């Protein structure tokens, strides 16, 4: 039950070319920066990345895109400081973008973790996002069929873990991270602190240890200091 890895490089070492990787975070909040950097340095190619947003050129999923590691991105907000580069990649056919409304994205991932294969939602009906999708009328209202999302790996961030992998999040870290933790074959979490089993109250635990396979610790204060000097 000891899930702590020595460093982020070892935690992501076996991510293979062609993997689907779920990346937590909402903007910069709850973004697993250390793990993303480790994956960039590891160099796996042809990745399908699922994330709420892309980030900036030097941060977030944009790092992986700039490094030529991503073949497809599934997200809600692709625009940002990196947008010009992403548009060029899209126009040249080097990367595929699947745009998903934010609530639908969260529910598709949650469904994947819950073992639900698909669901119907009214979001996106009679828009470009609904083109080609099955439509069904439910209670007099049109709904689109949306399929669940699962990943080979999830890279997430939490505030604290015990050594079994039970996770506690700090405020806005509790965005896409919990649903992604449940929807991946292997979930890797970066946390500020790892404590002994029993030191976290059961009422505090958001992601149970059954969903978490690997842990690394990061020095958040050091991250903030470095960011402040850039």
Short mmCIF file of C-alpha atoms in Angstrom, two decimals:
data_model
loop_
_atom_site.label_atom_id
_atom_site.label_comp_id
_atom_site.label_asym_id
_atom_site.label_seq_id
_atom_site.Cartn_x
_atom_site.Cartn_y
_atom_site.Cartn_z
CA UNK A 1 0.00 0.00 0.00
CA UNK A 2 3.03 2.28 -0.15
CA UNK A 3 2.30 4.45 -3.18
CA UNK A 4 4.90 7.20 -2.82
CA UNK A 5 7.37 7.49 -5.69
CA UNK A 6 10.81 8.99 -5.28
CA UNK A 7 10.18 11.69 -7.86
CA UNK A 8 7.86 12.74 -10.67
CA UNK A 9 10.13 11.34 -13.38
CA UNK A 10 9.76 7.81 -12.00
CA UNK A 11 6.02 8.27 -11.51
CA UNK A 12 5.42 9.00 -15.22
CA UNK A 13 8.20 6.85 -16.66
CA UNK A 14 5.88 4.17 -18.09
CA UNK A 15 3.45 6.47 -19.91
CA UNK A 16 3.59 5.11 -23.45
CA UNK A 17 3.21 6.70 -26.87
CA UNK A 18 -0.47 6.92 -27.80
CA UNK A 19 -1.75 7.05 -24.23
CA UNK A 20 -4.85 9.00 -23.19
CA UNK A 21 -3.92 11.30 -20.31
CA UNK A 22 -6.42 13.17 -18.14
CA UNK A 23 -4.91 16.37 -16.73
CA UNK A 24 -6.62 18.08 -13.79
CA UNK A 25 -6.84 21.77 -13.05
CA UNK A 26 -9.02 24.81 -13.66
CA UNK A 27 -6.78 27.51 -15.02
CA UNK A 28 -3.76 27.34 -12.72
CA UNK A 29 -5.73 26.04 -9.76
CA UNK A 30 -5.15 22.39 -9.06
CA UNK A 31 -2.83 22.03 -12.05
CA UNK A 32 -0.30 19.16 -11.60
CA UNK A 33 2.63 21.28 -12.79
CA UNK A 34 5.37 18.94 -11.58
CA UNK A 35 3.87 15.91 -13.31
CA UNK A 36 3.26 17.80 -16.56
CA UNK A 37 6.90 18.92 -16.62
CA UNK A 38 8.04 15.36 -15.92
CA UNK A 39 5.90 14.05 -18.79
CA UNK A 40 7.34 16.69 -21.11
CA UNK A 41 10.86 15.60 -20.19
CA UNK A 42 9.88 11.92 -20.51
CA UNK A 43 8.85 12.61 -24.09
CA UNK A 44 5.91 10.26 -24.78
CA UNK A 45 4.37 11.11 -28.18
CA UNK A 46 0.99 10.91 -29.91
CA UNK A 47 -0.88 11.60 -26.68
CA UNK A 48 -4.59 12.28 -26.38
CA UNK A 49 -4.89 14.84 -23.59
CA UNK A 50 -8.14 15.63 -21.79
CA UNK A 51 -8.14 18.87 -19.83
CA UNK A 52 -10.47 21.76 -19.06
CA UNK A 53 -8.10 24.29 -20.63
CA UNK A 54 -4.75 24.34 -22.37
CA UNK A 55 -2.78 26.86 -20.32
CA UNK A 56 -0.09 29.27 -21.45
CA UNK A 57 2.88 28.58 -23.70
CA UNK A 58 5.20 27.78 -20.79
CA UNK A 59 2.64 26.18 -18.51
CA UNK A 60 0.02 23.45 -18.40
CA UNK A 61 -0.88 21.22 -21.32
CA UNK A 62 0.52 23.86 -23.70
CA UNK A 63 3.99 22.61 -22.69
CA UNK A 64 3.18 19.20 -24.12
CA UNK A 65 1.66 20.71 -27.26
CA UNK A 66 4.70 22.93 -27.87
CA UNK A 67 6.93 19.91 -27.36
CA UNK A 68 5.14 18.01 -30.14
CA UNK A 69 3.76 15.31 -27.84
CA UNK A 70 0.00 15.77 -28.36
CA UNK A 71 -1.97 14.44 -31.32
CA UNK A 72 -5.44 15.18 -29.93
CA UNK A 73 -6.79 17.51 -27.25
CA UNK A 74 -10.26 17.21 -25.69
CA UNK A 75 -11.07 20.39 -23.76
CA UNK A 76 -13.49 23.24 -23.10
CA UNK A 77 -11.18 26.27 -23.40
CA UNK A 78 -8.39 26.01 -26.00
CA UNK A 79 -7.86 29.77 -26.33
CA UNK A 80 -5.12 31.62 -24.50
CA UNK A 81 -1.60 33.01 -24.97
CA UNK A 82 -0.67 29.88 -26.95
CA UNK A 83 -3.68 30.13 -29.31
CA UNK A 84 -1.75 31.17 -32.43
CA UNK A 85 0.50 28.12 -32.22
CA UNK A 86 -2.47 25.81 -31.60
CA UNK A 87 -4.36 27.26 -34.59
CA UNK A 88 -1.35 26.57 -36.81
CA UNK A 89 -1.19 22.98 -35.59
CA UNK A 90 -4.91 22.52 -36.19
CA UNK A 91 -4.80 23.99 -39.69
CA UNK A 92 -1.84 21.82 -40.64
CA UNK A 93 -3.59 18.69 -39.36
CA UNK A 94 -0.86 17.93 -36.84
CA UNK A 95 -3.26 18.06 -33.90
CA UNK A 96 -6.97 17.31 -33.53
CA UNK A 97 -9.24 19.36 -31.26
CA UNK A 98 -12.48 18.10 -29.76
CA UNK A 99 -14.30 21.02 -28.14
CA UNK A 100 -16.67 20.01 -25.32
CA UNK A 101 -18.88 22.27 -23.16
CA UNK A 102 -17.42 22.43 -19.66
CA UNK A 103 -20.32 20.78 -17.84
CA UNK A 104 -20.52 18.05 -20.47
CA UNK A 105 -16.77 17.45 -20.19
CA UNK A 106 -16.99 17.03 -16.42
CA UNK A 107 -19.96 14.68 -16.74
CA UNK A 108 -18.33 12.59 -19.47
CA UNK A 109 -15.33 12.05 -17.20
CA UNK A 110 -17.52 11.39 -14.16
CA UNK A 111 -19.52 8.87 -16.18
CA UNK A 112 -16.30 7.13 -17.18
CA UNK A 113 -15.34 6.77 -13.53
CA UNK A 114 -18.80 5.51 -12.62
CA UNK A 115 -18.90 2.90 -15.35
CA UNK A 116 -21.69 4.67 -17.26
CA UNK A 117 -21.08 4.26 -21.00
CA UNK A 118 -23.04 7.29 -22.23
CA UNK A 119 -25.76 9.75 -21.27
CA UNK A 120 -28.13 12.28 -22.82
CA UNK A 121 -27.85 16.04 -22.29
CA UNK A 122 -29.64 19.05 -23.82
CA UNK A 123 -26.39 21.02 -23.93
CA UNK A 124 -25.22 21.63 -27.48
CA UNK A 125 -28.45 20.67 -29.26
CA UNK A 126 -28.77 22.37 -32.67
CA UNK A 127 -25.27 23.84 -32.50
CA UNK A 128 -22.06 22.95 -34.33
CA UNK A 129 -20.99 20.94 -31.28
CA UNK A 130 -23.98 18.67 -31.76
CA UNK A 131 -23.41 17.89 -35.43
CA UNK A 132 -23.35 14.17 -36.16
CA UNK A 133 -24.48 13.16 -32.68
CA UNK A 134 -27.52 11.08 -31.88
CA UNK A 135 -30.52 13.19 -30.82
CA UNK A 136 -33.34 11.90 -28.64
CA UNK A 137 -36.41 13.69 -27.33
CA UNK A 138 -36.85 13.31 -23.55
CA UNK A 139 -39.83 14.93 -21.82
CA UNK A 140 -40.45 17.04 -24.90
CA UNK A 141 -36.88 18.35 -25.08
CA UNK A 142 -34.10 17.36 -27.47
CA UNK A 143 -30.98 15.78 -25.98
CA UNK A 144 -27.61 14.76 -27.41
CA UNK A 145 -25.97 11.41 -26.71
CA UNK A 146 -22.54 11.94 -25.17
CA UNK A 147 -20.05 9.14 -24.52
CA UNK A 148 -18.03 8.68 -21.35
CA UNK A 149 -14.34 9.55 -21.21
CA UNK A 150 -11.72 7.36 -19.54
CA UNK A 151 -7.95 7.62 -19.52
CA UNK A 152 -4.93 5.38 -19.36
CA UNK A 153 -3.43 7.84 -16.88
CA UNK A 154 -4.65 10.80 -14.83
CA UNK A 155 -2.28 13.50 -13.61
CA UNK A 156 -3.89 15.34 -10.73
CA UNK A 157 -3.07 17.61 -7.81
CA UNK A 158 -4.30 17.51 -4.21
CA UNK A 159 -3.35 19.17 -0.96
CA UNK A 160 -2.70 16.13 1.21
CA UNK A 161 -2.64 12.34 1.02
CA UNK A 162 -2.09 9.50 3.43
CA UNK A 163 0.34 6.78 2.37
CA UNK A 164 -2.52 4.63 1.04
CA UNK A 165 -3.50 7.43 -1.36
CA UNK A 166 -6.64 8.91 0.23
CA UNK A 167 -6.76 12.52 -1.01
CA UNK A 168 -7.85 15.86 0.46
CA UNK A 169 -8.10 18.92 -1.80
CA UNK A 170 -7.63 22.57 -0.91
CA UNK A 171 -10.56 24.71 -2.09
CA UNK A 172 -10.46 25.14 -5.89
CA UNK A 173 -8.17 22.14 -6.32
CA UNK A 174 -11.45 20.26 -6.13
CA UNK A 175 -12.32 20.99 -9.76
CA UNK A 176 -11.66 18.31 -12.37
CA UNK A 177 -9.20 16.42 -10.18
CA UNK A 178 -11.66 14.16 -8.27
CA UNK A 179 -13.57 12.99 -11.35
CA UNK A 180 -10.35 12.39 -13.26
CA UNK A 181 -8.94 10.37 -10.37
CA UNK A 182 -11.82 7.92 -10.73
CA UNK A 183 -11.74 7.69 -14.53
CA UNK A 184 -8.17 6.53 -15.21
CA UNK A 185 -6.50 3.13 -15.15
CA UNK A 186 -3.54 4.69 -13.31
CA UNK A 187 -3.95 7.91 -11.32
CA UNK A 188 -0.84 9.83 -10.29
CA UNK A 189 -1.28 12.59 -7.71
CA UNK A 190 1.12 15.32 -6.68
CA UNK A 191 0.53 16.54 -3.14
CA UNK A 192 2.13 18.87 -0.63
CA UNK A 193 2.15 16.35 2.18
CA UNK A 194 1.84 12.61 2.78
CA UNK A 195 0.74 11.56 6.28
CA UNK A 196 0.13 8.27 8.04
CA UNK A 197 -3.09 6.35 7.62
CA UNK A 198 -5.64 7.59 10.16
CA UNK A 199 -4.35 11.17 10.27
CA UNK A 200 -6.97 12.25 7.74
CA UNK A 201 -10.56 12.12 8.91
CA UNK A 202 -12.83 9.95 6.77
CA UNK A 203 -15.15 12.96 6.40
CA UNK A 204 -12.34 14.96 4.76
CA UNK A 205 -11.44 12.41 2.10
CA UNK A 206 -12.67 13.33 -1.38
CA UNK A 207 -10.80 10.80 -3.55
CA UNK A 208 -10.58 7.38 -1.87
CA UNK A 209 -7.32 5.46 -2.10
CA UNK A 210 -8.84 2.85 -4.44
CA UNK A 211 -8.64 5.45 -7.24
CA UNK A 212 -5.06 6.59 -6.54
CA UNK A 213 -2.08 4.49 -7.57
CA UNK A 214 0.98 6.76 -7.28
CA UNK A 215 1.95 9.74 -5.16
CA UNK A 216 4.68 12.35 -5.32
CA UNK A 217 5.28 15.29 -2.99
CA UNK A 218 6.01 18.80 -4.24
CA UNK A 219 7.27 21.89 -2.49
CA UNK A 220 4.44 24.31 -3.23
CA UNK A 221 6.18 27.19 -1.47
CA UNK A 222 9.19 26.69 -3.73
CA UNK A 223 6.92 26.58 -6.79
CA UNK A 224 5.39 29.90 -5.78
CA UNK A 225 8.81 31.44 -5.12
CA UNK A 226 10.13 30.43 -8.54
CA UNK A 227 6.94 31.64 -10.25
CA UNK A 228 7.26 34.97 -8.49
CA UNK A 229 10.82 35.42 -9.81
CA UNK A 230 9.91 34.69 -13.42
#
